[in-house]
Coordinates of C-alpha atoms in Angstrom, one line a residue:
Chain Q
K20 CA 68.6 139.0 69.8
A21 CA 69.5 135.9 72.2
G22 CA 67.3 133.3 72.7
V23 CA 66.5 131.5 75.7
T24 CA 69.7 129.9 76.9
Q25 CA 69.6 126.7 79.4
T26 CA 72.3 125.0 81.2
P27 CA 73.5 122.2 81.3
R28 CA 72.5 120.8 78.3
Y29 CA 73.0 117.2 79.7
L30 CA 73.5 115.9 83.2
I31 CA 73.7 112.7 84.8
K32 CA 73.1 112.4 88.6
T33 CA 72.5 109.3 90.8
R34 CA 69.3 108.6 93.1
G35 CA 69.4 110.6 95.8
Q36 CA 71.3 113.5 95.0
Q37 CA 70.1 116.9 94.0
V38 CA 70.3 118.9 90.7
T39 CA 70.1 122.5 89.5
L40 CA 69.1 123.8 86.1
S41 CA 69.6 127.2 84.9
C42 CA 67.8 129.2 82.4
S43 CA 68.3 133.0 81.3
P44 CA 65.5 134.4 79.4
I45 CA 65.5 136.6 76.3
S46 CA 66.5 140.0 77.1
G47 CA 63.6 142.1 78.6
H48 CA 61.5 139.0 79.4
R49 CA 60.1 138.9 83.0
S50 CA 58.5 135.8 83.2
V51 CA 60.4 132.3 83.0
S52 CA 58.2 128.9 83.3
W53 CA 59.6 125.5 83.5
Y54 CA 58.3 122.4 82.4
Q55 CA 59.0 118.7 82.2
Q56 CA 59.0 116.4 79.3
T57 CA 58.7 112.7 79.3
P58 CA 57.5 109.6 76.8
G59 CA 54.9 108.8 79.3
Q60 CA 53.3 112.2 80.8
G61 CA 54.2 114.3 77.9
L62 CA 55.3 118.1 78.7
Q63 CA 54.0 118.9 81.9
F64 CA 53.9 122.2 83.4
L65 CA 56.2 122.8 86.6
F66 CA 56.3 126.5 87.9
E67 CA 56.2 130.0 86.3
Y68 CA 58.3 133.1 87.4
F69 CA 57.5 137.1 86.8
S70 CA 59.9 139.4 88.6
E71 CA 61.4 136.8 91.5
T72 CA 57.7 135.8 92.5
Q73 CA 56.2 132.4 91.9
R74 CA 53.1 132.9 90.0
N75 CA 51.7 129.8 89.1
K76 CA 52.7 126.1 90.4
G77 CA 52.0 122.5 88.7
N78 CA 51.5 119.2 90.4
F79 CA 54.6 118.0 91.3
P80 CA 55.9 116.8 94.8
G81 CA 57.8 119.5 96.9
R82 CA 61.4 118.2 96.0
F83 CA 61.0 120.6 92.7
S84 CA 61.4 123.9 93.9
G85 CA 62.8 127.2 91.6
R86 CA 63.7 130.7 92.0
Q87 CA 64.3 133.9 90.1
F88 CA 66.8 136.5 90.2
S89 CA 66.6 140.3 89.8
N90 CA 67.6 139.5 86.2
S91 CA 65.0 137.3 85.6
R92 CA 67.3 134.6 85.2
S93 CA 65.7 131.6 86.8
E94 CA 66.8 128.4 88.3
M95 CA 65.1 125.0 89.0
N96 CA 66.3 122.6 91.8
V97 CA 65.0 118.9 92.1
S98 CA 66.2 117.3 95.5
T99 CA 66.7 113.5 96.4
L100 CA 66.1 112.6 92.6
E101 CA 64.2 109.5 91.7
L102 CA 64.6 107.6 88.7
G103 CA 61.5 108.8 87.0
D104 CA 62.7 112.3 87.3
S105 CA 64.6 111.5 84.4
A106 CA 63.4 113.9 81.6
L107 CA 63.8 116.8 79.2
Y108 CA 63.2 119.9 81.4
L109 CA 62.5 122.8 79.1
C110 CA 61.9 126.6 80.4
A111 CA 60.2 129.2 78.5
S112 CA 60.4 133.0 78.9
S113 CA 57.8 135.5 77.8
L114 CA 57.2 139.4 78.0
V115 CA 53.8 139.1 79.4
A116 CA 50.9 136.6 79.3
N117 CA 49.1 136.0 76.1
Y118 CA 52.3 137.6 74.1
G119 CA 53.8 134.2 72.8
Y120 CA 56.2 131.9 74.7
T121 CA 59.7 131.2 73.8
F122 CA 61.5 128.0 74.6
G123 CA 65.2 127.5 74.9
S124 CA 66.7 123.9 74.0
G125 CA 66.1 121.9 77.2
T126 CA 68.2 120.2 79.9
R127 CA 68.3 116.2 79.4
L128 CA 68.6 115.0 82.9
T129 CA 69.2 111.3 83.1
V130 CA 69.1 109.9 86.9
V131 CA 70.8 106.5 87.3
Chain I
S20 CA 41.5 121.2 84.2
Q21 CA 41.7 121.6 80.3
E22 CA 42.9 118.9 78.4
L23 CA 44.2 119.1 74.7
E24 CA 43.7 116.0 72.0
Q25 CA 45.7 115.9 69.0
S26 CA 45.0 113.8 66.2
P27 CA 46.8 111.5 64.1
Q28 CA 48.9 110.5 66.9
S29 CA 51.2 109.9 64.2
L30 CA 51.6 110.4 60.2
I31 CA 53.6 109.1 57.4
V32 CA 53.5 111.2 54.7
Q33 CA 55.1 111.1 51.1
E34 CA 57.0 114.3 50.3
G35 CA 55.0 116.7 48.5
K36 CA 51.6 115.3 50.2
N37 CA 49.6 117.8 52.0
L38 CA 48.5 117.1 55.7
T39 CA 46.3 118.1 58.5
I40 CA 47.0 117.8 62.2
N41 CA 44.0 118.8 64.6
C42 CA 44.3 119.7 68.4
T43 CA 40.7 119.5 70.1
S44 CA 40.3 121.1 73.4
S45 CA 37.7 120.0 76.1
K46 CA 37.4 123.8 77.0
T47 CA 36.8 127.0 74.9
L48 CA 40.5 128.2 73.8
Y49 CA 41.9 131.7 74.6
G50 CA 45.6 131.3 73.3
L51 CA 46.6 128.5 71.3
Y52 CA 50.1 127.6 70.5
W53 CA 51.8 125.9 68.0
Y54 CA 55.3 124.2 67.9
K55 CA 57.4 121.9 66.1
Q56 CA 60.0 119.8 68.2
K57 CA 62.9 118.2 66.9
Y58 CA 63.6 114.6 69.0
G59 CA 65.3 116.0 72.4
E60 CA 65.2 119.4 71.6
G61 CA 63.6 122.7 72.5
L62 CA 60.5 123.6 70.9
I63 CA 60.0 125.9 67.9
F64 CA 57.3 128.4 67.6
L65 CA 55.3 128.0 64.6
M66 CA 52.4 130.2 65.3
M67 CA 49.8 131.8 68.1
L68 CA 45.9 131.9 67.4
Q69 CA 43.3 133.9 69.9
K70 CA 40.5 134.7 67.7
G71 CA 37.7 132.6 66.5
G72 CA 38.0 132.0 63.0
E73 CA 41.5 133.4 62.8
E74 CA 44.0 131.8 60.2
K75 CA 47.8 132.4 60.0
S76 CA 50.3 131.1 57.4
H77 CA 53.8 131.0 57.4
E78 CA 55.5 129.6 54.5
K79 CA 53.7 126.6 53.8
I80 CA 52.1 126.1 57.3
T81 CA 48.7 127.0 58.0
A82 CA 46.8 127.2 61.2
K83 CA 43.5 127.8 62.2
L84 CA 41.4 128.3 65.0
D85 CA 37.4 127.6 64.5
E86 CA 34.8 129.7 65.4
K87 CA 33.7 127.8 69.0
K88 CA 37.0 128.1 69.6
Q89 CA 37.7 124.7 70.7
Q90 CA 39.7 122.9 68.0
S91 CA 42.5 124.1 66.0
S92 CA 43.6 122.5 62.7
L93 CA 47.2 122.9 61.2
H94 CA 47.6 122.5 57.7
I95 CA 51.0 121.9 55.7
T96 CA 51.0 122.4 52.2
A97 CA 53.4 120.2 50.0
S98 CA 55.3 118.4 52.8
Q99 CA 59.2 118.5 52.7
P100 CA 61.8 116.4 54.6
S101 CA 62.6 119.5 57.1
H102 CA 58.8 119.2 58.2
A103 CA 59.6 116.3 60.2
G104 CA 59.3 116.3 63.5
I105 CA 57.0 116.2 66.5
Y106 CA 54.2 118.9 66.5
L107 CA 52.6 120.1 70.0
C108 CA 49.7 122.3 70.4
G109 CA 49.6 124.1 73.7
A110 CA 46.8 126.4 75.3
E111 CA 46.7 128.9 77.9
D112 CA 45.1 127.7 80.7
T113 CA 41.9 129.7 81.2
G114 CA 42.3 130.5 84.6
T115 CA 46.1 130.7 85.3
A116 CA 47.7 132.8 82.2
S117 CA 51.4 131.7 81.9
K118 CA 50.7 128.3 81.8
L119 CA 50.6 126.3 78.8
T120 CA 48.7 122.9 78.7
F121 CA 50.3 120.8 76.0
G122 CA 48.6 118.3 73.5
T123 CA 50.5 114.8 73.5
G124 CA 52.1 115.5 70.3
T125 CA 51.8 114.3 66.5
R126 CA 54.9 112.9 65.1
L127 CA 55.2 113.3 61.5
Q128 CA 57.5 111.2 59.2
V129 CA 58.1 112.6 55.5
T130 CA 59.1 110.0 53.1
L131 CA 60.9 110.6 49.8

């Protein structure tokens, strides 16, 4: 059974650019959530999608957005990149709430 | 909002020694997860605890959720170099399922 797949694994972008990260959940999982991990702030929740609807959102600026497609694959987009957006972005998929969350290997974003 | 405090922040143990990592919550825990992370990589699921007094074991790792459900501990018996990494506890937000709040992590090093 394939795990959670995140692409790309590494990304280098310039300040002001935008970026799109992709996450393919485990087959059958309909919930996909995104997290940002930095040395200073640790792991922080960005947002969660279930059946193409955003159900929860963390305390991040509007530059951070996401969406989910009918096949449950999800993308997150960050516009007008800032140096502080450099982080490891992780997505997790779950079958239903309270049932366990499986994380992908992450996308390491570096903004220069 | 819920806050999770992990202790210790870092730990260096000799191979073969036992160790315990604690996770204390500011609120009642309804779903407590333990993950392990190698630097810069994704989170590996270890265990999930939901009921007060619950205890689960996998190989040499045991996790417990206390009766009052505000603290969890992770115990490793006879540590090995393969146990090295960052251990993170995560809790489901009581008001919004499918959102995990994480502790700051415990960095474990195992020396030969």
